[in-house]
């Protein structure tokens, strides 16, 4: 691994020191902060160059004492040192962005993320289970009781929005390229603050509308009110209106900035490819990619409302026509994007070829995976609604939902934590030199063992 690290810019682990700072300060490993401070003062006074002389060995020992205290007096660095040794501290300081799981704060954040993700995935499993037993008349719960897991999910979502808004308030970077040249730092920070507040306000407003929509559906299903379904879906239509308006600004901004040119040259100012204006056809394709799903969603909800109210006398398969057309719209978007890229390449560099086959295949495979689960559930639902016999059961209809939510729960609760733990253990073995002793290391994945002479004692 040492050779690979040198070739890729990573530090050579063999050249990094891995000294015992506790031994340097002559204290046990479970010493508290006060004991570390006293040991440092005692040791520093004993080997200070002004007192012990200017001998190079004495100066080196004094620097080592200072280094030991700097690491052990910092709670975060001490935690990294206790796990990975001095090499881990050096790598955290120099490669924290490449190996973030060395940082204890990152590990705490990831553990919190895994815990909340597992909770949300569990709620997403419990909610369709409650819906299925209620829809199949296995229980006589009210719909308000059925949607309790969904309301808990809303609370988790609100907590996540609050955390994101707080984290966003601490950032001072500006990702806008069209800011005023004469703008002062104070003015830029004020503009950034207004932008963050607007984004947080929009997110909280969407959350409120989403919550109101759920409440309206619940009280309508429980016959607590006699509203028609158009009133029930008012919060949803407001959400769709906000979604439509929120895309206008990014579209206009992209049209102003232009699209990357495929000339192969680099723009010295932005360190990226030069930008060129959108053509008329590219603008149409861009708007189509942005709003194709939105249009189908709005039409689908409108058809459902009309069917619920009895003003639309057609089969349920026709009511879900926008859902069936979704995959067609997505495939059309994929091939329109491909055509636009090829056209731009040929216009910028005649004779140059570009292979988009692997990218197209990946997008089509992903689309087929999503469509398989979605159309399986919708097809079973249409069959039940058209038959009116309660067959297939709601539990069977929701099988795709159970599969997806179970996969999410497995990822958050098992797969991702195990992956992170394996990366930690591998790095710990590498930094502590376990691979040099014949153990399992990052540079050599072979498992070695020592032969045992004599009969087995098992």
GROMACS .gro file of C-alpha atoms in nm, residues 300 303-304 307-308 314-326 375 378-379 381-382 385:
model
   24
  300UNK     CA    1  -5.335   1.192  -1.254
  303UNK     CA    2  -5.854   1.218  -1.283
  304UNK     CA    3  -5.859   1.058  -0.938
  307UNK     CA    4  -6.340   0.948  -1.036
  308UNK     CA    5  -6.390   0.977  -0.658
  314UNK     CA    6  -6.449   0.517  -1.704
  315UNK     CA    7  -6.256   0.208  -1.599
  316UNK     CA    8  -5.983   0.246  -1.339
  317UNK     CA    9  -5.724   0.140  -1.596
  318UNK     CA   10  -5.803   0.456  -1.794
  319UNK     CA   11  -5.797   0.669  -1.478
  320UNK     CA   12  -5.437   0.562  -1.424
  321UNK     CA   13  -5.340   0.642  -1.784
  322UNK     CA   14  -5.094   0.921  -1.677
  323UNK     CA   15  -4.915   0.665  -1.459
  324UNK     CA   16  -4.884   0.424  -1.752
  325UNK     CA   17  -4.751   0.707  -1.971
  326UNK     CA   18  -4.480   0.799  -1.717
  375UNK     CA   19  -4.657  -0.093  -1.234
  378UNK     CA   20  -5.068  -0.012  -0.970
  379UNK     CA   21  -5.176  -0.306  -1.188
  381UNK     CA   22  -5.472  -0.200  -0.750
  382UNK     CA   23  -5.656  -0.147  -1.079
  385UNK     CA   24  -6.087  -0.161  -0.803
   0.00000   0.00000   0.00000
